[in-house]
Coordinates of C-alpha atoms in Angstrom, one line a residue:
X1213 CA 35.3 -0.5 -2.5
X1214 CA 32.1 1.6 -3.6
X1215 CA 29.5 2.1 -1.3
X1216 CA 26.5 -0.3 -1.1
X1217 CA 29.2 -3.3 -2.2
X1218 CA 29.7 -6.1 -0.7
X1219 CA 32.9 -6.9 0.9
X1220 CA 35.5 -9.4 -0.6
X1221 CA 37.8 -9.9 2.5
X1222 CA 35.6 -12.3 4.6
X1223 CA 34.2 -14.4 1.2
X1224 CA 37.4 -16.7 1.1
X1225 CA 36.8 -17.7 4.3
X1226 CA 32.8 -17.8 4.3
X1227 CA 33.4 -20.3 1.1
X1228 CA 36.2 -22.8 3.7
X1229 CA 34.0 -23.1 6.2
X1230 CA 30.7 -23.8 3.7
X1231 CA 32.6 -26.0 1.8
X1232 CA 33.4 -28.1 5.3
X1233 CA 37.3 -26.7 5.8
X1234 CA 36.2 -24.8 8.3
X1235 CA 34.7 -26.8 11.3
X1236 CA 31.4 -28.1 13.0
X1237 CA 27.9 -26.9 12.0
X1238 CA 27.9 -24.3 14.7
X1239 CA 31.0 -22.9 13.0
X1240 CA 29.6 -22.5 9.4
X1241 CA 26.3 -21.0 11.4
X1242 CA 28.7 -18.3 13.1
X1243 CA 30.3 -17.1 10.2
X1244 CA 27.3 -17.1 7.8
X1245 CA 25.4 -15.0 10.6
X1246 CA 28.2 -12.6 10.4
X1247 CA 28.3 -12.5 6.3
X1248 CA 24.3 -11.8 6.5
X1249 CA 25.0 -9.0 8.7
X1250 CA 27.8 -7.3 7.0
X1251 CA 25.5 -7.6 3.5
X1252 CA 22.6 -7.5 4.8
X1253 CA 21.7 -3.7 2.7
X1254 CA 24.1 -5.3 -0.1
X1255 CA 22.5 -5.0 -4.0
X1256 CA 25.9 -4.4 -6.0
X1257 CA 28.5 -7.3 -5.9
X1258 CA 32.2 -7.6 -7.0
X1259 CA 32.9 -9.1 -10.3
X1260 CA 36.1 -10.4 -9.7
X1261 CA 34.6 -12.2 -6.9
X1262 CA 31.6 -13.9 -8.8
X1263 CA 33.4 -17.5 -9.3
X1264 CA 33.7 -17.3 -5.4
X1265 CA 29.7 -16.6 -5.0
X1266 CA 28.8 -19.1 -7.3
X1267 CA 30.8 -22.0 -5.6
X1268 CA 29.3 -20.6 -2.4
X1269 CA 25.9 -20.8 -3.1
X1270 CA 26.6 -24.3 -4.7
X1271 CA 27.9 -25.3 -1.2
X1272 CA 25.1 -23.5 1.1
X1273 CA 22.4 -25.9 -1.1
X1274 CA 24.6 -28.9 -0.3
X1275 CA 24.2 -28.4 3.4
X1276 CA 20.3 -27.3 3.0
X1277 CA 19.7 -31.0 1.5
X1278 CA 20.9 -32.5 4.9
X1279 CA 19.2 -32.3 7.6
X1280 CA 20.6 -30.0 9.8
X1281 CA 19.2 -27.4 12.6
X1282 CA 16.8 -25.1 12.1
X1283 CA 19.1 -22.4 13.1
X1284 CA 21.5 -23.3 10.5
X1285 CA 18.8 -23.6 8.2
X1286 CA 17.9 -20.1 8.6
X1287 CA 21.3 -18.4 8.3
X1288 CA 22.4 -20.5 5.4
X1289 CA 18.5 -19.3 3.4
X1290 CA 19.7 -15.7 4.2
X1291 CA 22.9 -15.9 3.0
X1292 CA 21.6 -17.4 -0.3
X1293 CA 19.1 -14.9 -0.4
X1294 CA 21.7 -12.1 -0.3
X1295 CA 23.6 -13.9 -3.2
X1296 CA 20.7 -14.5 -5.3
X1297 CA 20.1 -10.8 -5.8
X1298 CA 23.1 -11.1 -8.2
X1299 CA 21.7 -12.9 -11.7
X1300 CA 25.2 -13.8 -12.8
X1301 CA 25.7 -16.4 -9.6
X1302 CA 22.0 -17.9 -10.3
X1303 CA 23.2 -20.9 -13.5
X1304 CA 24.4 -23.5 -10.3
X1305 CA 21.1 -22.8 -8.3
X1306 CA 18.6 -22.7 -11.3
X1307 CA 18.9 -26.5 -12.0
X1308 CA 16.0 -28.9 -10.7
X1309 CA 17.5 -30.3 -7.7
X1310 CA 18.4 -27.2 -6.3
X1311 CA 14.9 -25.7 -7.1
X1312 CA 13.5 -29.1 -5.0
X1313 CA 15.3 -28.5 -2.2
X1314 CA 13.6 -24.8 -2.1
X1315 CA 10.1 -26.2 -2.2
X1316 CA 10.7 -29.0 0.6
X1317 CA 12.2 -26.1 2.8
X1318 CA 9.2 -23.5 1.8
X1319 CA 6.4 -26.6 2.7
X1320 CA 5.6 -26.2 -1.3
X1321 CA 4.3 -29.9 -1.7
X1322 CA 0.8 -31.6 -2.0
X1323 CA -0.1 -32.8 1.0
X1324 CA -2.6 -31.9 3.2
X1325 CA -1.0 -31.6 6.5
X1326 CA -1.8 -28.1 8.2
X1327 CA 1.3 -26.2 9.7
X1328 CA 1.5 -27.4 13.0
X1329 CA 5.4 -26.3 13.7
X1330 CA 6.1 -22.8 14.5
X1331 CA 9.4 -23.6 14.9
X1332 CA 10.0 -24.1 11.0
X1333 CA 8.1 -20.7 10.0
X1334 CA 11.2 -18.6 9.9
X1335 CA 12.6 -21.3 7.8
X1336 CA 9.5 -21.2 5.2
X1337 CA 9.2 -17.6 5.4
X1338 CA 13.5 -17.6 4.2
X1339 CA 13.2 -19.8 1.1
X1340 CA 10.3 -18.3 -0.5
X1341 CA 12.1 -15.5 -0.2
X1342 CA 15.1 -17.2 -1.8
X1343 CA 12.8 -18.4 -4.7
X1344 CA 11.0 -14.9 -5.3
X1345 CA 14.6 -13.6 -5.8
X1346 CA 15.4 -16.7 -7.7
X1347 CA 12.3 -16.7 -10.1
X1348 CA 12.2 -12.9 -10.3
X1349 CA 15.9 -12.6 -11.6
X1350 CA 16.2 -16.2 -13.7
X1351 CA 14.2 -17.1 -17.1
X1352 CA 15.5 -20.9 -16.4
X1353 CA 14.0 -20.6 -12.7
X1354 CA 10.7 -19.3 -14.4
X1355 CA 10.6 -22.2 -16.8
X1356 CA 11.4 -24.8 -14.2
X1357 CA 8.2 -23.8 -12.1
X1358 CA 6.0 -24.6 -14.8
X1359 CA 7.7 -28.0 -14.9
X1360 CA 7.6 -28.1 -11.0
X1361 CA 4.0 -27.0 -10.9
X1362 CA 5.3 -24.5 -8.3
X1363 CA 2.0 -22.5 -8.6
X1364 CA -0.6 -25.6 -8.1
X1365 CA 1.7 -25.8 -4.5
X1366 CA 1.9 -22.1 -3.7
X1367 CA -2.0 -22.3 -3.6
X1368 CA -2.3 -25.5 -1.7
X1369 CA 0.4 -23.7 0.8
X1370 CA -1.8 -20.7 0.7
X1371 CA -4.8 -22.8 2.2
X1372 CA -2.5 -24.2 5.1
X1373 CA -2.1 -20.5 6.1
X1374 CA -5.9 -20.2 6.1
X1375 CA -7.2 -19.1 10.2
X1376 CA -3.4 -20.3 11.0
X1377 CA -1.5 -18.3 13.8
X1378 CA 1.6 -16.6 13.6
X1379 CA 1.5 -18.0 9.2
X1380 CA 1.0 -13.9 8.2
X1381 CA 4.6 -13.7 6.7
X1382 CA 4.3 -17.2 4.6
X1383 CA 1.1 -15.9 3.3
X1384 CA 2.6 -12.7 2.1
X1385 CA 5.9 -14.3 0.5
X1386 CA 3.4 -17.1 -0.9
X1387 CA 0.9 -14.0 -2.5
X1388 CA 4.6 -12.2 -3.5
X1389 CA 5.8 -15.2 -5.5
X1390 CA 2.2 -16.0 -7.5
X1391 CA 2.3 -12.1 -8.4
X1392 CA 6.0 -12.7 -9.8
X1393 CA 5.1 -15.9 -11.7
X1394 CA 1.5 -14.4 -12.7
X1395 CA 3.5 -11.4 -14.3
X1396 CA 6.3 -13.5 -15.7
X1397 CA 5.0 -16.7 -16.9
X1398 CA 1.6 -16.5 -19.6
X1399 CA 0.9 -19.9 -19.1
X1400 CA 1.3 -20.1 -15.2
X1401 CA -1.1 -17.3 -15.5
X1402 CA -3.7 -19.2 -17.6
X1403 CA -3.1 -22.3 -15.3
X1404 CA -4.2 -20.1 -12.0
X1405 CA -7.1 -18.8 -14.1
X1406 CA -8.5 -21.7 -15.6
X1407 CA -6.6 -25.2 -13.6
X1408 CA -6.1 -23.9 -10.4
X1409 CA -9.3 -21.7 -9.6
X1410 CA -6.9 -18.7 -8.8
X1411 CA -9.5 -16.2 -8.9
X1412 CA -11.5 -17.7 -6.1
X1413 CA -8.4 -18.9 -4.0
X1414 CA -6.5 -15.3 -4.1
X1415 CA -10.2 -13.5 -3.3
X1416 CA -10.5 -15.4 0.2
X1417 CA -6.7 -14.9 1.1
X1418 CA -7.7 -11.0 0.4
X1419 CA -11.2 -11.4 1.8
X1420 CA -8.9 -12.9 4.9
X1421 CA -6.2 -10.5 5.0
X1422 CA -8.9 -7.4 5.5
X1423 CA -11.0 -9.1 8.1
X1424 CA -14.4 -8.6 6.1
X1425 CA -17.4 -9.7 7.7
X1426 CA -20.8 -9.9 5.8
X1427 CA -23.9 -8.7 6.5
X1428 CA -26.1 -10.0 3.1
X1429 CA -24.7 -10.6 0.1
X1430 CA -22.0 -8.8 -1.6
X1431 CA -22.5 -6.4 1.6
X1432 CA -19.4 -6.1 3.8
X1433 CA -19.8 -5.2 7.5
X1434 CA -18.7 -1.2 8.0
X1435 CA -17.2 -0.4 11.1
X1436 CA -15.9 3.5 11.2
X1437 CA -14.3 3.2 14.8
X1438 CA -12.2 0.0 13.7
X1439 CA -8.7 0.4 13.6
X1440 CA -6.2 0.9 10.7
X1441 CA -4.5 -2.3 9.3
X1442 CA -1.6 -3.5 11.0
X1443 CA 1.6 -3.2 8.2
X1444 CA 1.4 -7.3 7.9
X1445 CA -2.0 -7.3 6.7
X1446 CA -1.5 -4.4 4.5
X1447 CA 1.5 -5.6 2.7
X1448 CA -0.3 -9.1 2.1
X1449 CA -3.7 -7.2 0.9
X1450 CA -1.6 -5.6 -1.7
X1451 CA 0.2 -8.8 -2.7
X1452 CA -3.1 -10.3 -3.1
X1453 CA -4.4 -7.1 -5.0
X1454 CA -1.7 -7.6 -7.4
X1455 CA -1.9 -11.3 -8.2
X1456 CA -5.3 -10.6 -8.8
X1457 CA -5.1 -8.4 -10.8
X1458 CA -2.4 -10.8 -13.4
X1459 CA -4.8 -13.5 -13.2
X1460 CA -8.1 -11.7 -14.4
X1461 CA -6.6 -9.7 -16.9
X1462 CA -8.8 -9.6 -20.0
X1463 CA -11.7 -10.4 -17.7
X1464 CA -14.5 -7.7 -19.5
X1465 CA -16.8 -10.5 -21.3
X1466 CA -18.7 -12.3 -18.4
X1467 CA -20.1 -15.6 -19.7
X1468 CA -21.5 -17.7 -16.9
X1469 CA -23.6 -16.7 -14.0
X1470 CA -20.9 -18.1 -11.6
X1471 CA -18.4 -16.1 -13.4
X1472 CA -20.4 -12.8 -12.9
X1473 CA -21.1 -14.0 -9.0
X1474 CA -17.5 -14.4 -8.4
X1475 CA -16.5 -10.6 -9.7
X1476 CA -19.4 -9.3 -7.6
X1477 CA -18.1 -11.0 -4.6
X1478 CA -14.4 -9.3 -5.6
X1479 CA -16.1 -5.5 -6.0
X1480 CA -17.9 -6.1 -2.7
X1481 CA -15.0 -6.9 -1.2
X1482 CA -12.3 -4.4 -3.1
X1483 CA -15.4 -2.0 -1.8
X1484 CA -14.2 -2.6 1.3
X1485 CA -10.8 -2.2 0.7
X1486 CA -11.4 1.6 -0.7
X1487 CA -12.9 2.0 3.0
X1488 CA -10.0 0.8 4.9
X1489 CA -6.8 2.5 6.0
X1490 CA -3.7 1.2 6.6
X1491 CA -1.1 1.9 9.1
X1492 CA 0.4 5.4 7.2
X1493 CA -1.1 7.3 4.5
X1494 CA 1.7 6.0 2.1
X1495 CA 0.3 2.4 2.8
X1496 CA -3.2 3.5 2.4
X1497 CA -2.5 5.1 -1.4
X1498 CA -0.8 1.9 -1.6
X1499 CA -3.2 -0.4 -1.1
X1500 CA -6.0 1.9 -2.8
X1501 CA -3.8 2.4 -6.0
X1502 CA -3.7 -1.6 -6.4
X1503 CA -7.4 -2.1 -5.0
X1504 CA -8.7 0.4 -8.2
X1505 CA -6.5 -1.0 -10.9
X1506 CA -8.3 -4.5 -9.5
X1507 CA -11.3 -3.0 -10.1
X1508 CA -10.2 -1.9 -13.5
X1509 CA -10.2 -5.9 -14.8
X1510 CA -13.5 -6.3 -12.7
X1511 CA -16.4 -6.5 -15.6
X1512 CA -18.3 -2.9 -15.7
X1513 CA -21.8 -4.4 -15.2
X1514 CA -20.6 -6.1 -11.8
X1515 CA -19.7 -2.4 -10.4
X1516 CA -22.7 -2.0 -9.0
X1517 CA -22.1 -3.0 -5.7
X1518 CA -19.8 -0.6 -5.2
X1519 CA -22.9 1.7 -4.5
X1520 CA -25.7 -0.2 -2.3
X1521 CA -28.8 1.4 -0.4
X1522 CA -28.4 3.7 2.1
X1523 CA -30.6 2.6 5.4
X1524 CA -31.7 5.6 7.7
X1525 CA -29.4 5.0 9.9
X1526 CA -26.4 5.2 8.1
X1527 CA -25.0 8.9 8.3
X1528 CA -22.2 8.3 4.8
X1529 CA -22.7 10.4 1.8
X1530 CA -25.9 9.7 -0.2
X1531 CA -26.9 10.2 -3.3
X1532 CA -30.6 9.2 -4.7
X1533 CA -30.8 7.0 -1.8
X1534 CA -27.3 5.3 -2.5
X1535 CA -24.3 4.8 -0.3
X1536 CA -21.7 6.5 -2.4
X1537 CA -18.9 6.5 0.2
X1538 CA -16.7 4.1 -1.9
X1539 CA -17.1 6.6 -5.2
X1540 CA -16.4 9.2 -3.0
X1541 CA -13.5 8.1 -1.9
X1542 CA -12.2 7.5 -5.9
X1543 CA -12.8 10.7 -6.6
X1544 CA -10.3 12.4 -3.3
X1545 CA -8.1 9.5 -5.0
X1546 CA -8.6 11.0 -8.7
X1547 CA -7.9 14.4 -7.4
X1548 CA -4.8 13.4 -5.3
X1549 CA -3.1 12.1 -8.0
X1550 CA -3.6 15.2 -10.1
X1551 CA -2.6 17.7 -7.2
X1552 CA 0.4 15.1 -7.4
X1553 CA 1.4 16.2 -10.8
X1554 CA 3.9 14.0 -11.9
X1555 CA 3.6 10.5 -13.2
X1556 CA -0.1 10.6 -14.4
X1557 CA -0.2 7.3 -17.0
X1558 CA 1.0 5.2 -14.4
X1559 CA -1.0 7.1 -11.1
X1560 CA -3.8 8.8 -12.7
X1561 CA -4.9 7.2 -15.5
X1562 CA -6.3 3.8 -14.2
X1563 CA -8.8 5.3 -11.5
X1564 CA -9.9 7.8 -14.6
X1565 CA -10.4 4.7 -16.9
X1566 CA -12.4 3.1 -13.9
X1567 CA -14.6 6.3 -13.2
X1568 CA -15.5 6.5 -16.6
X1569 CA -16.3 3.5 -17.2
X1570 CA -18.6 3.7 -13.7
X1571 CA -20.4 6.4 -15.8
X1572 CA -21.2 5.2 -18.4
X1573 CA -23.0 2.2 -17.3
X1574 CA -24.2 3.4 -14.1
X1575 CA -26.3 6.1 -13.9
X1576 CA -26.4 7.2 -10.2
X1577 CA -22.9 7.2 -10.2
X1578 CA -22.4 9.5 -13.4
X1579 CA -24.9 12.2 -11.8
X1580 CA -23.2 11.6 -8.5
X1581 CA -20.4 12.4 -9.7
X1582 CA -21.2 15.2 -12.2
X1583 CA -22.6 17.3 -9.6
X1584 CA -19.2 17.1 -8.0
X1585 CA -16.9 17.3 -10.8
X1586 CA -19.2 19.8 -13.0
X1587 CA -21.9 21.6 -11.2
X1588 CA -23.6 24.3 -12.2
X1589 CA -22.4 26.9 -13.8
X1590 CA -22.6 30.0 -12.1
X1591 CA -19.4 32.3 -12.1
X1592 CA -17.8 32.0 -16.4
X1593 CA -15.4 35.2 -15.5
X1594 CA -12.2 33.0 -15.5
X1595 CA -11.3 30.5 -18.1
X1596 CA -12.2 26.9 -17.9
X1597 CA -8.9 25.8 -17.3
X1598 CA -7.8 28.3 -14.2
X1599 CA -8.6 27.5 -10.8
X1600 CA -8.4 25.1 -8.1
X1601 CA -11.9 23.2 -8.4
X1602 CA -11.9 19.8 -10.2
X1603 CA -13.5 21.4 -13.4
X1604 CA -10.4 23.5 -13.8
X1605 CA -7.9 20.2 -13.1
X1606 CA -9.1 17.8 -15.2
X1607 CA -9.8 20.8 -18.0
X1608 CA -5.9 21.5 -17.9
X1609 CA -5.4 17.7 -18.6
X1610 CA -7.1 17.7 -21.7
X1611 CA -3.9 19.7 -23.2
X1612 CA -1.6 17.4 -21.4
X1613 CA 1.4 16.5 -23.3
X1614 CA 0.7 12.8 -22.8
X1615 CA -1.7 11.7 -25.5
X1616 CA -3.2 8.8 -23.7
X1617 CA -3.2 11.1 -20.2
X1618 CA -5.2 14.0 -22.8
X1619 CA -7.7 11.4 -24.1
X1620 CA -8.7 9.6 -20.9
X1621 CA -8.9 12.8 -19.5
X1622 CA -11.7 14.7 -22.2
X1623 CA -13.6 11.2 -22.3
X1624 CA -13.9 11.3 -18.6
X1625 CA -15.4 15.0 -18.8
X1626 CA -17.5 13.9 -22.2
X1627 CA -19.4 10.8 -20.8
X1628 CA -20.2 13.6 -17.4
X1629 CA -22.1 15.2 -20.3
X1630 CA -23.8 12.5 -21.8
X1631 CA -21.5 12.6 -24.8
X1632 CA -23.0 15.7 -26.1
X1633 CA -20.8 18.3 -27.9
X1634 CA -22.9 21.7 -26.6
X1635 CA -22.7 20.3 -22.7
X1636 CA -18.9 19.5 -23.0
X1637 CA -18.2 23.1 -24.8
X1638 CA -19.9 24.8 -22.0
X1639 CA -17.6 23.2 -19.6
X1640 CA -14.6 23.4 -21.3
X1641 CA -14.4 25.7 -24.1
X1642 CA -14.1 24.5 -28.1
X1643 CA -10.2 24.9 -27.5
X1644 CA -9.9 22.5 -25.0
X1645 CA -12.0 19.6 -26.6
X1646 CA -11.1 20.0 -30.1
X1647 CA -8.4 17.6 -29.8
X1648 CA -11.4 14.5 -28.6
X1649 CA -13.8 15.8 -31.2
X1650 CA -11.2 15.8 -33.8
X1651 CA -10.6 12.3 -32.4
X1652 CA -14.5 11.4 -32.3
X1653 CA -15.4 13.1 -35.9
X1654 CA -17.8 15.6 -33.8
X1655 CA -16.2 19.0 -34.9
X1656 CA -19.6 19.7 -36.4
X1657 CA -21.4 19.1 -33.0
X1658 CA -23.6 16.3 -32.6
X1659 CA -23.3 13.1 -29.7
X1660 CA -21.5 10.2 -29.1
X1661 CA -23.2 6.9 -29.8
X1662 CA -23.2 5.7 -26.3
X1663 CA -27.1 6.3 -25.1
X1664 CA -28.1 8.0 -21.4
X1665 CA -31.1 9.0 -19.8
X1666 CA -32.9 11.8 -21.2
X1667 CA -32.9 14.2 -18.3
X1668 CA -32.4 18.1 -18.9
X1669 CA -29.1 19.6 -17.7
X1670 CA -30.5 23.4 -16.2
X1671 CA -28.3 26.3 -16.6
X1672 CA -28.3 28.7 -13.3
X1673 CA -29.6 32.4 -14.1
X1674 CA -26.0 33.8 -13.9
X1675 CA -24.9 31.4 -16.6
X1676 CA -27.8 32.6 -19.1
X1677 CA -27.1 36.0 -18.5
X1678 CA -23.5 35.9 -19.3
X1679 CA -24.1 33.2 -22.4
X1680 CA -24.6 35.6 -25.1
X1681 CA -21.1 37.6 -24.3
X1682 CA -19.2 34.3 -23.5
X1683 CA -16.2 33.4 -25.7
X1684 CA -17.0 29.5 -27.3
X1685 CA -13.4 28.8 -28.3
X1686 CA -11.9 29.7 -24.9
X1687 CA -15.1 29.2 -22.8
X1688 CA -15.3 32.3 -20.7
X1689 CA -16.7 35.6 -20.3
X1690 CA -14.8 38.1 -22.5
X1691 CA -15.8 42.0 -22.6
X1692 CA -16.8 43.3 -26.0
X1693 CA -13.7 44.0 -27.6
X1694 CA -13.4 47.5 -30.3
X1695 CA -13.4 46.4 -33.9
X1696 CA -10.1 47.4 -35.2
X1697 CA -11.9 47.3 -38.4
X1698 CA -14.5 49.8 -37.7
X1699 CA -11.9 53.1 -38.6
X1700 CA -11.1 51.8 -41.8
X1701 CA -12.2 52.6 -45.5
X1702 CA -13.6 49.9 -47.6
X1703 CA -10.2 50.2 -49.5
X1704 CA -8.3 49.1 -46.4
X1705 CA -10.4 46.4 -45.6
X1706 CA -10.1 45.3 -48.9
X1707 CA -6.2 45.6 -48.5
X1708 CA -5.7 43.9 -45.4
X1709 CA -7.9 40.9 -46.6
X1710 CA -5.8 40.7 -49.9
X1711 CA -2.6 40.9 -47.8
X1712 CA -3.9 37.6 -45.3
X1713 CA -5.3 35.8 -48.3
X1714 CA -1.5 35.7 -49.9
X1715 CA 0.3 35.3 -46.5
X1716 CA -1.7 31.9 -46.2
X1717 CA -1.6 31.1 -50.2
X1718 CA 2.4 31.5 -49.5
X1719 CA 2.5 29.3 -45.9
X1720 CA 0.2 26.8 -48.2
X1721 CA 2.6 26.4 -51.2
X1722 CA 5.7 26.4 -49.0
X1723 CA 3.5 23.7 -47.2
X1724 CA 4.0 25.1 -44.0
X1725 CA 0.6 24.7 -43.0
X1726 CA -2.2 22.9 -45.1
X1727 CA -5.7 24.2 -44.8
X1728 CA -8.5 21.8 -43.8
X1729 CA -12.4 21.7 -43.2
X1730 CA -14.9 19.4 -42.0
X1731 CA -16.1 16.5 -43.5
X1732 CA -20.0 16.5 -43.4
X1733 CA -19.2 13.8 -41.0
X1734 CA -18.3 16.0 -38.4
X1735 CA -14.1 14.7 -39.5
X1736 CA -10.9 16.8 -40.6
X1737 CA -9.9 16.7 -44.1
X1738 CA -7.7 18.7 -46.6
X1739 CA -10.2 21.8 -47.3
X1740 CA -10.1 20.8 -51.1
X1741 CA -11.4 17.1 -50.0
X1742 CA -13.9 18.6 -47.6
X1743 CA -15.4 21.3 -49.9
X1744 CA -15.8 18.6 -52.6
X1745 CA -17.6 16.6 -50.6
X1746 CA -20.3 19.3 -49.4
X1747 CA -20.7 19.6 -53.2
X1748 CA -21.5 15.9 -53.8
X1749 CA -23.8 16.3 -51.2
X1750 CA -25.2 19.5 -52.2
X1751 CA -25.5 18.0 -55.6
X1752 CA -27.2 14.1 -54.8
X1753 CA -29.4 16.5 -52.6
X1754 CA -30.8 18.8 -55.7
X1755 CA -30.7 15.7 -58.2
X1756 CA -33.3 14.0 -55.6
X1757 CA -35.3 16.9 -55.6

């Protein structure tokens, strides 16, 4: 047998017993108990043994429609758990009945009863288990919860766990399985948004799961000596994070002043999040990765309160008399994930997206952050793209392999400089941008159409002494180089220009390279194309003379 599979030996005799050839209740208990153990870590199952599975979970859902100890309950929920991680058993337990039985066993109904009965937790806590496995590996099971209105009952359940004791776990396995139908169902998705007020019922389980306590509005309580989250309320933050974020996706276009209170309420509250830790520094990242690709979906003129007035008092980082703590803390985030180098569309990307976005709309944040990311220059020896400061990161990403990774990366550093070609070349060199303002039509210089403040960037002295000698395509300080040209006769000049002009007339009709120019507007096109065009110009220009 291969490691990590489950053993066939004990199945036959699992199967008696389930089936009722094998004695009392407490019998069937014992030698379920022992299956769960021994497959516990289980993931890969025998083929030849999948009749026997499929019989056996068909037999574990006829004793869970009886009434029978909680005990038994229990083991016989693991046990189908265990199975259900195998799609090719799930046909005889994705049928309505079956899916029934589930909900009565997970409390997933619509009455109003609080949880009252400790005693039946472990047994909630198992079959939502058993349905996330269920849902998450079955199209039919996914279908059927539409039908079943599974996600109208998960939210209902969701409010019974509300200030309850001891209900942690069924909130987290509740959050888990409206992330899994969220993800995997559009409509169930549209029905939390728009039916089931999702967005406001997922916001207070996260508002709950982080403990926030407000001061004014949109203004959460900060505590610096309070301890990090316990592993429970992290894992059910982040399971609330990620419903979230299914449910407001394609959320940019605010239209009702309710609407744009309930996305402040969210940033105010995913604020807090960014200043929380969890119980490790993996579950920190964690929980901050999902809290900013949240804030992603959050509409850009609600990100506001993720700066708010500093009072005297408070010692954080200011800036203009703002609390930036929470963009400070995106920004050790942004430069983690670079240092991390590996995996950037999926780990760097979003919190770039958001930070750009930030500034562009919000003007303390862009300058707060410029004066980090891009200060002053003072020292152009090196080129823009070596080092270890920020500048030099995000300036290697802009010749990343990853297109989208490249472009995210050179808007980010564009919109730092107002979207204006001479700032971003002084940062980064005309090799490093070309690729955005080949993308933007600016190869001719100029702005982007987005409009900022008007205030003056200053160069330091050091940078105006060195500007003259800098190189513009690679954006450093080069020493004056001899002219190779200077020994040579007029003759040989004339010689060696003849001998490039063929070289690229040959690479041209080979059409190994194509020559091109810019368009007057600011674009690449075929040189031909681009030279006729400044003669049409050139020509309307005269004949309006």
């Amino acid at each position: 047998m291969e490691p990590g599979m489950e053993p066939g030996a004990e199945l036959g005799a699992v199967l008696e017993a389930v089936e009722g050839r094998g004695g009392s209740a407490e019998a069937v208990e014992r030698v379920l108990a022992r299956y769960n153990e021994e497959n516990r870590t289980v993931f890969r199952f025998d083929p030849a043994d999948e009749d026997k599975r499929k019989k056996l979970c068909e037999g574990i859902l006829n004793i869970l429609e009886k009434d029978t100890e909680t005990s038994c309950q229990v083991a016989c929920l693991e046990a189908l758990r265990i199975l259900s991680r195998d799609k090719k058993v799930l046909v005889p337990v994705t049928t309505k009945r079956n899916m029934q039985i589930l909900m009565r066993l997970a409390k997933l109904d619509n009455v109003e009863d609080p949880l009252e009965r400790a005693s039946e937790f472990p047994v909630i806590v198992e079959a939502l288990k058993c349905l996330c496995n269920i849902i998450f590996n079955s199209s039919v099971a996914q279908k059927l919860s539409l039908e079943l209105n599974l996600a109208a009952m998960l939210c209902n359940l969701l409010q019974k766990c509300k200030d309850q004791q001891f209900a942690d776990d069924i909130k987290c396995f509740d959050l888990r399985l409206l992330f899994l139908l969220s993800l995997l169902h559009t409509d169930i998705r549209s029905q939390l948004r728009q039916e089931l007020q999702g967005v406001q019922v997922l916001t207070q389980a996260l508002e709950s799961s982080l403990s926030v306590r407000w001061t004014e509005e949109y203004k959460a309580a900060e505590d610096h000596d309070r301890p990090p989250l316990s592993l429970q309320e992290t894992d059910c933050a982040i399971e609330a994070l990620k419903a979230l974020f299914n449910v407001t996706l394609d959320s940019w276009n605010v239209h009702s002043k309710n609407e744009s209170h309930q996305f402040r309420y969210m940033a105010a509250i995913l604020r807090h999040c960014l200043l929380t830790t969890g119980p490790t520094e993996d579950k920190t990242e964690e929980l901050h990765s999902n809290a900013i690709n949240l804030l992603s979906n959050v509409p850009v003129s609600c990100l506001d309160v993720l700066i708010k007035p500093s009072s005297q008092e408070e010692t954080d980082i200011k800036y203009n008399g703002m609390n930036m703590r929470a963009i400070q803390i995106l920004l050790d985030f942004m430069e983690k994930r670079i240092d991390k180098g590996s995996s950037y569309r999926e780990g760097l990307t979003p919190v770039l997206s958001l930070l750009t976005e930030c500034c562009r709309t919000h003007r303390n944040i862009r300058k707060f952050i410029k004066a980090q990311v891009l200060p002053p220059l003072r020292d152009v020896s090196s080129r823009p793209e070596v080092g270890t400061t920020v500048r030099n990161k995000l300036v290697r990403l802009m010749t990343h392999v990853d297109l989208g990774v490249k472009q995210i990366a050179a808007e980010f550093l564009f919109v730092l400089c107002k979207e204006r070609v001479d700032s971003l070349l002084k940062y980064t060199g005309y090799g490093n941008a070309a690729g955005l303002l080949a993308a933007r039509g600016l190869l001719a210089g100029g702005r982007g159409d987005h409009w900022y403040s008007d205030d003056e960037d200053t160069d330091t002295e050091e940078y105006k002494s060195a500007k003259p000698n800098i190189n513009l395509i690679t954006g450093h300080l080069e020493e004056p180089m001899p002219n190779p040209m200077d020994e040579m006769t007029e003759e040989q000049k004339e010689y060696e220009a003849m001998k490039l002009v063929n070289m690229f007339d040959k690479l041209s009709r080979d059409e190994l390279i194509k020559p091109m120019g810019v368009r007057p507007d600011g674009t690449m096109a075929p040189l031909e194309e681009a030279v006729s065009q400044y003669d049409t110009n050139k020509q309307e220009s005269s004949d309006s003379d």
